Tab-separated table of C-alpha atoms and ligand atoms in Angstrom:
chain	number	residue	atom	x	y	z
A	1	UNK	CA	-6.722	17.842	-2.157
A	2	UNK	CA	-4.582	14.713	-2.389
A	3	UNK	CA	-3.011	13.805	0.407
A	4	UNK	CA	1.037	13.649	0.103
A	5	UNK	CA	2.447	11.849	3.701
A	6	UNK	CA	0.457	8.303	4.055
A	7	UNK	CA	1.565	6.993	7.643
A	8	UNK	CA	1.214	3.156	7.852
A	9	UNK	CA	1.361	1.879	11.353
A	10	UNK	CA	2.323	-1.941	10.737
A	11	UNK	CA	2.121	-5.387	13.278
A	12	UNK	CA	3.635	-8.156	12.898
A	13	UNK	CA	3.493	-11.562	15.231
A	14	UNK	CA	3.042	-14.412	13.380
A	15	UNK	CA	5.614	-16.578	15.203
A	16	UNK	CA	7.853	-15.357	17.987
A	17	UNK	CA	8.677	-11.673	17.204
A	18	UNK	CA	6.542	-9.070	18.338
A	19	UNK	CA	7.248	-5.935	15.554
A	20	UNK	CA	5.784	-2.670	15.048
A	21	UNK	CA	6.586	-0.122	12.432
A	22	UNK	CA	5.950	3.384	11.234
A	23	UNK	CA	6.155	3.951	7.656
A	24	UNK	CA	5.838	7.434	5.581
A	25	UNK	CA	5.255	6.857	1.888
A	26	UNK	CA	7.400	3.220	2.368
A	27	UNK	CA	10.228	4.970	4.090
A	28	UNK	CA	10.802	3.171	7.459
A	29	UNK	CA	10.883	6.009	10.146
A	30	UNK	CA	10.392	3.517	12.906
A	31	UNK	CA	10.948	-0.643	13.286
A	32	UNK	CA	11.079	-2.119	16.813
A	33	UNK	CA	11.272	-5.693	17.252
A	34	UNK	CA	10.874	-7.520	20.868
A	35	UNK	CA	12.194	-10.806	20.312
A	36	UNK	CA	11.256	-13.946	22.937
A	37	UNK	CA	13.958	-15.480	24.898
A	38	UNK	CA	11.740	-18.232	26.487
A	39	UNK	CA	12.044	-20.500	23.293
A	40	UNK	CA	15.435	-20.545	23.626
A	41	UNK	CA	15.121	-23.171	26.963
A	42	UNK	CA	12.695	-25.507	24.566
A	43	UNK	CA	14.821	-25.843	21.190
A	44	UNK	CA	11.945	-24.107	19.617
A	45	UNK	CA	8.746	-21.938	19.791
A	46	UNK	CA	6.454	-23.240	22.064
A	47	UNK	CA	3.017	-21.737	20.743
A	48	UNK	CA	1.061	-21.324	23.712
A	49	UNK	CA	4.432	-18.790	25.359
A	50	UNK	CA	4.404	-16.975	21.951
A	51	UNK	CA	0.682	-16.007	22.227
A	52	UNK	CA	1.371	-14.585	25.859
A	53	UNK	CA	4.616	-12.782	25.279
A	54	UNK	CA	3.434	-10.977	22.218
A	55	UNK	CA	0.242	-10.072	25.052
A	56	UNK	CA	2.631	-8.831	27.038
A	57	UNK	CA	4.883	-7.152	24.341
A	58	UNK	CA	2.562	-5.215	21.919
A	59	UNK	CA	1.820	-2.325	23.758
A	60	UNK	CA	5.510	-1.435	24.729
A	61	UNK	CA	6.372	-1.796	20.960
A	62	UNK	CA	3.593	0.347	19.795
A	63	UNK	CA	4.307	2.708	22.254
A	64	UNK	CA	8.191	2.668	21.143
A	65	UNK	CA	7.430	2.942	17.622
A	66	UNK	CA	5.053	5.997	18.175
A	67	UNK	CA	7.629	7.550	20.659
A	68	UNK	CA	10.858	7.028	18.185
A	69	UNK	CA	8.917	8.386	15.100
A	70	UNK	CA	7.111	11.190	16.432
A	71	UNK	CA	3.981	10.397	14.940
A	72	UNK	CA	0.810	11.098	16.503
A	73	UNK	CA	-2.111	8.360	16.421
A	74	UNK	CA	-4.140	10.856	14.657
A	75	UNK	CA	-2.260	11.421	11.857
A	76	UNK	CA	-2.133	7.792	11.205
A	77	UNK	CA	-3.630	6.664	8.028
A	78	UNK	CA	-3.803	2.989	7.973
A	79	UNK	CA	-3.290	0.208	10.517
A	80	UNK	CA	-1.500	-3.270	8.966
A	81	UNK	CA	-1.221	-6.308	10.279
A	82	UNK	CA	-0.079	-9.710	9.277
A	83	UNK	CA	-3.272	-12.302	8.992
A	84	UNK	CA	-1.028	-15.359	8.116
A	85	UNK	CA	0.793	-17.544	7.137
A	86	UNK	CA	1.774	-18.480	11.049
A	87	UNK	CA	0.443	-19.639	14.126
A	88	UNK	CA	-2.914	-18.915	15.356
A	89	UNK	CA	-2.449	-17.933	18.809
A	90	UNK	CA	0.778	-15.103	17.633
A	91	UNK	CA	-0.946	-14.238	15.036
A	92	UNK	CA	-5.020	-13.353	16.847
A	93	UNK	CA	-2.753	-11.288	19.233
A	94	UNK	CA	-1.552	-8.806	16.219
A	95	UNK	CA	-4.757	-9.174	14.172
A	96	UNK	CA	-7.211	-8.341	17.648
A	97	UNK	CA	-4.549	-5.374	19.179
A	98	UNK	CA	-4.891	-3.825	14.895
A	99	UNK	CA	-8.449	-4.546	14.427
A	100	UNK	CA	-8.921	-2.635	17.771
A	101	UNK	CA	-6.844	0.449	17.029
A	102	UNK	CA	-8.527	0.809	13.438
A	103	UNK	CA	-11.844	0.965	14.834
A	104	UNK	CA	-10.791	3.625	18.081
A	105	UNK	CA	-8.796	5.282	15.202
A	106	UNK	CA	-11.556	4.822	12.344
A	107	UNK	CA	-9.178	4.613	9.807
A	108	UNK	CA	-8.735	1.576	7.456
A	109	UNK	CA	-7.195	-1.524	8.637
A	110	UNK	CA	-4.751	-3.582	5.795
A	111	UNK	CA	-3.850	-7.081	6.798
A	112	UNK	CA	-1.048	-8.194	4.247
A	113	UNK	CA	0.591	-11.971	3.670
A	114	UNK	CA	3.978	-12.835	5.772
A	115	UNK	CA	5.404	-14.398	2.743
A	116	UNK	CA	4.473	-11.215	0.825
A	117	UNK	CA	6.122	-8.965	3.362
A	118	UNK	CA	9.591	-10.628	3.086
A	119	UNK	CA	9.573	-9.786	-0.444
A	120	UNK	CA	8.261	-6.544	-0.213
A	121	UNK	CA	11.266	-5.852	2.143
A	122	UNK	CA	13.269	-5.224	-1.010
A	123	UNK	CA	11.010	-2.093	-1.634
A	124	UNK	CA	11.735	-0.413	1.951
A	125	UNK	CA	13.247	2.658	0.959
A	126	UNK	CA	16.760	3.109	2.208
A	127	UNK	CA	20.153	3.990	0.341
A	128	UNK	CA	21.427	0.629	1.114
A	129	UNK	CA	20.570	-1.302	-2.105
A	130	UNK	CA	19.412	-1.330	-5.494
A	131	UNK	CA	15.708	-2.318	-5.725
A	132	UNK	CA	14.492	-5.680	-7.525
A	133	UNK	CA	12.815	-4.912	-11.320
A	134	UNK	CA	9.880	-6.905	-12.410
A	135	UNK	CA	9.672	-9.487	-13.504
A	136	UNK	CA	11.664	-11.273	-10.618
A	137	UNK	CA	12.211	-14.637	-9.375
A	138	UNK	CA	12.581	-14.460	-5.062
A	139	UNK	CA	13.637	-17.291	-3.276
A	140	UNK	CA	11.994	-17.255	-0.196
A	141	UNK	CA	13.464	-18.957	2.725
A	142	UNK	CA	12.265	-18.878	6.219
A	143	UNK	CA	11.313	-20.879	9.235
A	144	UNK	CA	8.434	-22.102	7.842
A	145	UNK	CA	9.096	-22.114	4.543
A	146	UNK	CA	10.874	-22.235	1.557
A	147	UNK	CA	9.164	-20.897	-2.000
A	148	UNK	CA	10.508	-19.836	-5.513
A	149	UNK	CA	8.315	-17.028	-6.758
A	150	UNK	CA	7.614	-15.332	-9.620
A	151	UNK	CA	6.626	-11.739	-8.730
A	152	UNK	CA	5.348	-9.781	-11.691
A	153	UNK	CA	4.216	-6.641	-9.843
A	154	UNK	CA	4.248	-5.212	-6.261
A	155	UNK	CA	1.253	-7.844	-5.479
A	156	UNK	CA	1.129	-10.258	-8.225
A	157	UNK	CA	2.709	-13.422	-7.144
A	158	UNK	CA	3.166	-16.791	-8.543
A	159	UNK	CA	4.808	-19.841	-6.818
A	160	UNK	CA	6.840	-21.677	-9.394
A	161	UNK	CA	8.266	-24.066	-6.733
A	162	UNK	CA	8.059	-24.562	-3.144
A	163	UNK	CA	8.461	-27.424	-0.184
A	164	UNK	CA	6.799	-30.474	-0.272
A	165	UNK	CA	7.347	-30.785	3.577
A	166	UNK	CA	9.828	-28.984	5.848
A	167	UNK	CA	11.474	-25.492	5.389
A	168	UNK	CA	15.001	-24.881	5.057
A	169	UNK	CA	15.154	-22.712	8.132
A	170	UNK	CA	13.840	-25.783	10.243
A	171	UNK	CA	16.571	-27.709	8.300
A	172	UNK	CA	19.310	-25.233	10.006
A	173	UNK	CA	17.516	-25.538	13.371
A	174	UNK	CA	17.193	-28.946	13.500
A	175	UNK	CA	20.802	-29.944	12.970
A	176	UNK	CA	21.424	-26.846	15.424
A	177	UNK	CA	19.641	-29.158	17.894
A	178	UNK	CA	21.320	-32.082	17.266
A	179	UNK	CA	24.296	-30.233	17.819
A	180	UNK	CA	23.117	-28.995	20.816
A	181	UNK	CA	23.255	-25.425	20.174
A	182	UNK	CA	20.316	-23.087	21.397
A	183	UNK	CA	17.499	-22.327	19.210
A	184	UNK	CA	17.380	-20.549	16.824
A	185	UNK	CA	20.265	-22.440	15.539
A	186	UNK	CA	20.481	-21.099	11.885
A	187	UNK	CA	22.563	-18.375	12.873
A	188	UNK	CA	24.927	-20.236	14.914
A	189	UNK	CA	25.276	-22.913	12.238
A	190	UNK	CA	26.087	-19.506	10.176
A	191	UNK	CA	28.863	-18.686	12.754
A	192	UNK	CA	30.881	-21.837	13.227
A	193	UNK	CA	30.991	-22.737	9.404
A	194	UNK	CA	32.992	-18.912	9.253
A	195	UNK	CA	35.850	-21.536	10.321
A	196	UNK	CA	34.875	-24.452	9.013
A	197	UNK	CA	35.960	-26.541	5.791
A	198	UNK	CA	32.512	-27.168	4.045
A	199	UNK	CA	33.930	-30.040	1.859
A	200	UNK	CA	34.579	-32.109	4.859
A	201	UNK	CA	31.492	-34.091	5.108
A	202	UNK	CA	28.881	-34.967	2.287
A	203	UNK	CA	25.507	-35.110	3.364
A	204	UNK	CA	22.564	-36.476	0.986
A	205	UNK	CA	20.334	-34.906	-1.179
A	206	UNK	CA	16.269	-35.852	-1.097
A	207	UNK	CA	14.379	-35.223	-4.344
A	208	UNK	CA	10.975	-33.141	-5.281
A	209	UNK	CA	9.184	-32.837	-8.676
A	210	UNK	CA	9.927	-29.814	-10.746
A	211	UNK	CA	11.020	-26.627	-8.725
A	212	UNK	CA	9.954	-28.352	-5.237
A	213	UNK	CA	12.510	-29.005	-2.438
A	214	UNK	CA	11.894	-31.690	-0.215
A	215	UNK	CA	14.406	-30.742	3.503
A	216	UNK	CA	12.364	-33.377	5.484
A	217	UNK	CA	15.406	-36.347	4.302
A	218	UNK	CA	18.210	-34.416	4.902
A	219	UNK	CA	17.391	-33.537	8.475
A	220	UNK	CA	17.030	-37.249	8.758
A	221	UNK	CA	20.061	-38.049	7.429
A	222	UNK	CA	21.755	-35.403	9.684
A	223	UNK	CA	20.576	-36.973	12.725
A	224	UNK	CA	22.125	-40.397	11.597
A	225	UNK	CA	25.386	-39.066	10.164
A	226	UNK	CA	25.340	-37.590	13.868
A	227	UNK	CA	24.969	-40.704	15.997
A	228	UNK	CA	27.031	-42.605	13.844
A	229	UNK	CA	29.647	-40.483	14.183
A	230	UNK	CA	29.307	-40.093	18.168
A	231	UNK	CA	28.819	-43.979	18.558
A	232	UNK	CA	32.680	-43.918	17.016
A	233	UNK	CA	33.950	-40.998	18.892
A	234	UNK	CA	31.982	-39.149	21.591
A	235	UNK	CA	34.194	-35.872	21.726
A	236	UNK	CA	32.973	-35.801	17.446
A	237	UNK	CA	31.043	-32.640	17.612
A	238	UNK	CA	32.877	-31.328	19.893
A	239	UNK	CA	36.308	-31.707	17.931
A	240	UNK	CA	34.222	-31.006	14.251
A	241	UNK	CA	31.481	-28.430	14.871
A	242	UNK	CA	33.002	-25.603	12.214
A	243	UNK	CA	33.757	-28.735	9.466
A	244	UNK	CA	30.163	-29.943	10.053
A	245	UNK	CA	28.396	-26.662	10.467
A	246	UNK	CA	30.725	-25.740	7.104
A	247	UNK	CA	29.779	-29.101	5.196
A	248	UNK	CA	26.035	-29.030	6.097
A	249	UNK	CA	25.498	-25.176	5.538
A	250	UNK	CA	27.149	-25.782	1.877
A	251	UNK	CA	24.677	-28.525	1.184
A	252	UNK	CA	21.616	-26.557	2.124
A	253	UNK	CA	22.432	-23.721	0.061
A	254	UNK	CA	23.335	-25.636	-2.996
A	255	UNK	CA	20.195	-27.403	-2.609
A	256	UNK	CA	18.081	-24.582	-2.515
A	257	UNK	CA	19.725	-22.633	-5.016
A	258	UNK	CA	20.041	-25.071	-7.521
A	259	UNK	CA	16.430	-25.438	-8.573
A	260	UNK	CA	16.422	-21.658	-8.358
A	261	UNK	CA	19.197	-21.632	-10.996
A	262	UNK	CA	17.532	-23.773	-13.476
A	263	UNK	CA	14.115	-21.695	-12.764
A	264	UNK	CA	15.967	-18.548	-13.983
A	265	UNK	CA	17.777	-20.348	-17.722
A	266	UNK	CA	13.812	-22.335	-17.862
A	267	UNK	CA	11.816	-18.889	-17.353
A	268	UNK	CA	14.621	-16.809	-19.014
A	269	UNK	CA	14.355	-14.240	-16.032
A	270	UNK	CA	17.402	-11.774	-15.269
A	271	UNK	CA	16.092	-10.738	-11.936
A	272	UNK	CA	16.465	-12.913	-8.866
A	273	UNK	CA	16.072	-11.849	-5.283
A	274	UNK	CA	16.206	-13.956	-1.806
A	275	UNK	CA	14.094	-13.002	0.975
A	276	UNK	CA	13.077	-14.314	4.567
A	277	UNK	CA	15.286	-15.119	7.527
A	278	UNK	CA	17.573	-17.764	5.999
A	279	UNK	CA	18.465	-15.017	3.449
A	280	UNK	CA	20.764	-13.643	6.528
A	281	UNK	CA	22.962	-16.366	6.055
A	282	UNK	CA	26.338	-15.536	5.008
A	283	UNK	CA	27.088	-18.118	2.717
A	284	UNK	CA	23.819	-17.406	0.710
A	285	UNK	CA	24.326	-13.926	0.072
A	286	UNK	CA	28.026	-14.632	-0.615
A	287	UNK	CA	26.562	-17.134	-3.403
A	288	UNK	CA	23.763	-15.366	-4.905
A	289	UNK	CA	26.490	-12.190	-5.050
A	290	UNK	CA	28.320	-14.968	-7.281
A	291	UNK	CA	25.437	-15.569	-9.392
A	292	UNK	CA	25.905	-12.005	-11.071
A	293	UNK	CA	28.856	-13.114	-12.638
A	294	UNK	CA	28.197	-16.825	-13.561
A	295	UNK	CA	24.422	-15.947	-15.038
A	296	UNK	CA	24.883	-12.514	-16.405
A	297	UNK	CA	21.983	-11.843	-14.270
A	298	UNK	CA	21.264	-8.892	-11.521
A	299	UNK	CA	20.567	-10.131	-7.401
A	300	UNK	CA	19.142	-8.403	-5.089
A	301	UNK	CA	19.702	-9.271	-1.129
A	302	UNK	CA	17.514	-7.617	1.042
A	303	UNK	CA	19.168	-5.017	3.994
A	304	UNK	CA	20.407	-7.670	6.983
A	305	UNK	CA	18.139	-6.283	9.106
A	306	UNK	CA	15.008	-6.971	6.974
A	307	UNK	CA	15.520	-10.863	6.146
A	308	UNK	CA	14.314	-11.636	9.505
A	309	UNK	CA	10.709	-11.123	11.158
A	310	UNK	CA	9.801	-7.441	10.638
A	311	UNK	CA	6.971	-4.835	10.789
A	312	UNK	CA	8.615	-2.787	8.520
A	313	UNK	CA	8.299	-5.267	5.417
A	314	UNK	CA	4.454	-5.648	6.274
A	315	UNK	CA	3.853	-2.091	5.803
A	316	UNK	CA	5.720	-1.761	3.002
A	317	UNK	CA	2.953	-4.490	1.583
A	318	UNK	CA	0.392	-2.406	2.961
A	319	UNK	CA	1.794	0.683	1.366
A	320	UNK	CA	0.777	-0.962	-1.860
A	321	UNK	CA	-2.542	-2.136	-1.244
A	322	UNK	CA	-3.251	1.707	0.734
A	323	UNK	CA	-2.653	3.020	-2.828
A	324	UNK	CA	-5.390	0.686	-4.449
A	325	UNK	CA	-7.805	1.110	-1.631
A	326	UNK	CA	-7.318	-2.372	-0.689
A	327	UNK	CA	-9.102	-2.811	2.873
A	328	UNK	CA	-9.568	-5.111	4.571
A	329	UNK	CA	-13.071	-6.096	6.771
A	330	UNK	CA	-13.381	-5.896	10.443
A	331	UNK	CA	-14.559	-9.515	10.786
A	332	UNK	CA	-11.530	-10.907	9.422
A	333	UNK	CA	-9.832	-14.072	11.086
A	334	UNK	CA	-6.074	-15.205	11.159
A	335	UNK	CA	-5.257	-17.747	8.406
A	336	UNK	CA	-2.814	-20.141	10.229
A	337	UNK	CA	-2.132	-21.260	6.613
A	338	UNK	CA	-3.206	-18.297	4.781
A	339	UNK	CA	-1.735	-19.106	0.918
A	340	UNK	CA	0.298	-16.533	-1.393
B	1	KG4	O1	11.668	-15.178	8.522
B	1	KG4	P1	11.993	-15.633	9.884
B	1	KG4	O2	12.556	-14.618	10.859
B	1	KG4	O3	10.744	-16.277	10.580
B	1	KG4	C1	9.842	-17.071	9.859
B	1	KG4	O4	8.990	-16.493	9.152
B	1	KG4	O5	10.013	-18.305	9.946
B	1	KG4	O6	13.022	-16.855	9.748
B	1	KG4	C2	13.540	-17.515	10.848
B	1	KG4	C3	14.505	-18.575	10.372
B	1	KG4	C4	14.984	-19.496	11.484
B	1	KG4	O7	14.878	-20.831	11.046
B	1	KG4	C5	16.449	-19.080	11.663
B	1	KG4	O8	17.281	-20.119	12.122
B	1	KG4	C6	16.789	-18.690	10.250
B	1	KG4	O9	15.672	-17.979	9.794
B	1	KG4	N1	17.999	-17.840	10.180
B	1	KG4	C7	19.166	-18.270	9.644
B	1	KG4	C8	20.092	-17.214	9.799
B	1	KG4	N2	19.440	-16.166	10.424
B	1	KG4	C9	18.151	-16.583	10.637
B	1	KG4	N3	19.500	-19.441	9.065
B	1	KG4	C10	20.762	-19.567	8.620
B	1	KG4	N4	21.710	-18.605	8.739
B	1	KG4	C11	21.414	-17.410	9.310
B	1	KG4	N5	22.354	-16.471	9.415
B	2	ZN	ZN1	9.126	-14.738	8.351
């Protein structure tokens, strides 16, 4: 007899988030996230304090998620984990603590792509939104990167366009630093442009072949715009933060969302979606929502709480490759760099 409930137990801790999830047939009954303060003090993740707090961390989420769903280990039908893209130490935390409860389990283990998960997140089923049709073009914008992808199916990827060195979401926490705001700083720079005029200050644009960004110039440029401006007044930031935080958040956006309007006309595709932490920011959404009107195209935005790091998105990948029998072997290792 075919089996109707599939329970996906997913982990996720490739950076600084330690997540677990429940899933039944891709509906999210359970998504706990324990987040790491300590990074805060450093202006960014220190690798070696992400691998120990996620040590620390794992058990108490696993136990949450199993408490808040009310699923027992038994009926569990697949464990999922996310191999890479991220950094080693995170990520052999998430990838050992799975492999182990597979094996004590003996039921499959599914390790799924980061970048894959964020766009998957569109798939969670909830009420909240309308889901993406394929063939769709998903912006992808995190921490670590930034990637214009052609997704023809629920795994069938192709990356049109993508960074040729740092990701937009370093971009926002770079300048966050220079501001001297706490890290993560994308979400702060998010908060002060609410009251800020974004056409106060123009800040240059760097250029990439074809449908690559380039973001490694324009934090440069940020930092000088900075000290010039401090060398002149030392109260600047102080007396500009929402105008700057405005004027820089505007640039990064049209930057990244030009190439992806030119990607749409070039590959005549109606469906666009952003995904990955960046796609939290308010004056993204706000623009894609525009994008509707001015292309005669659909968008999709994925549910706030799913842009950032999430178990929930991985097992929604896994969800997928459960269906095709997609397993993965017990000898697997992280990929620190593993590709789309
Ligand atoms: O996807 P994510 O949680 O982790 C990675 O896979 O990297 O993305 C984290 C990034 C950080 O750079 C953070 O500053 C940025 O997403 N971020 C934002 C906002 N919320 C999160 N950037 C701009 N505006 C936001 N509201
Ligand atoms: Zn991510």
């Amino acid at each position: 007899m075919k089996k109707t409930n599939i329970y996906i137990l997913a982990i996720e801790s490739s950076c600084d988030d330690t997540s677990c999830a429940l899933l039944c047939n891709a509906k999210v009954l359970s998504n706990i996230t324990a987040g790491q303060k300590i990074h805060e003090r450093y202006g960014g993740v220190v690798p070696e304090l992400a691998s120990r707090d996620h040590q620390k961390n794992i058990v108490p989420v696993v136990d949450a998620v199993l408490a808040e769903s009310g699923v027992l280990l038994s009926e569990i039908d697949a464990v999922a984990v996310t191999r890479g893209p991220g950094l080693m130490g995170s990520l052999l935390v998430g990838l050992s603590f799975a492999k182990s409860l597979a094996l004590a389990l003996n039921r499959p283990l599914i390790d799924v792509n980061h970048m894959q998960g964020h766009v998957l997140a569109h798939f969670i089923d909830s009420d909240y939104q309308k889901k993406p049709q394929f063939p769709f073009l998903c912006l992808t914008v995190s921490g670590g990167h930034t990637q214009l992808v052609l997704v023809k199916d629920y795994l069938d990827f192709e990356i049109v366009g993508e960074t040729i060195d740092d990701a937009i979401g370093e971009a926002f926490d770079k300048a966050a630093k220079i501001l001297g705001l706490a890290y993560p700083g994308g979400p702060l720079i998010d908060q002060f442009a609410k009251k800020g005029n974004p056409s106060s200050f123009r800040f240059a644009a760097t250029k990439a072949d074809g449908y690559n960004y380039s973001f490694s110039g324009i934090k440069t440029s940020f930092l000088y715009f900075i000290q010039k401006a401090v060398e002149k007044d030392k109260d600047f930031i102080e007396k500009n933060i929402h105008d700057v935080c405005a004027s820089y958040q505007n640039h990064l956006v049209s930057v990244v969302l030009k190439h992806a309007w030119k990607a749409l006309g070039d590959l005549q595709i109606k469906h666009f979606a952003i995904a990955g932490g960046v796609s939290a920011n308010s004056e993204l959404r706000r623009r894609v929502n525009e994008m509707e009107g001015e292309l005669g195209i659909q968008t999709y935005i994925p549910e706030f709480q799913y842009c950032t790091d999430n178990a929930a998105m991985i097992g929604m990948a896994a969800h997928y490759k459960y269906l095709k029998s997609d397993f993965s072997k017990m000898d697997l290792s992280p990929s620190a760099r593993m590709p789309l």
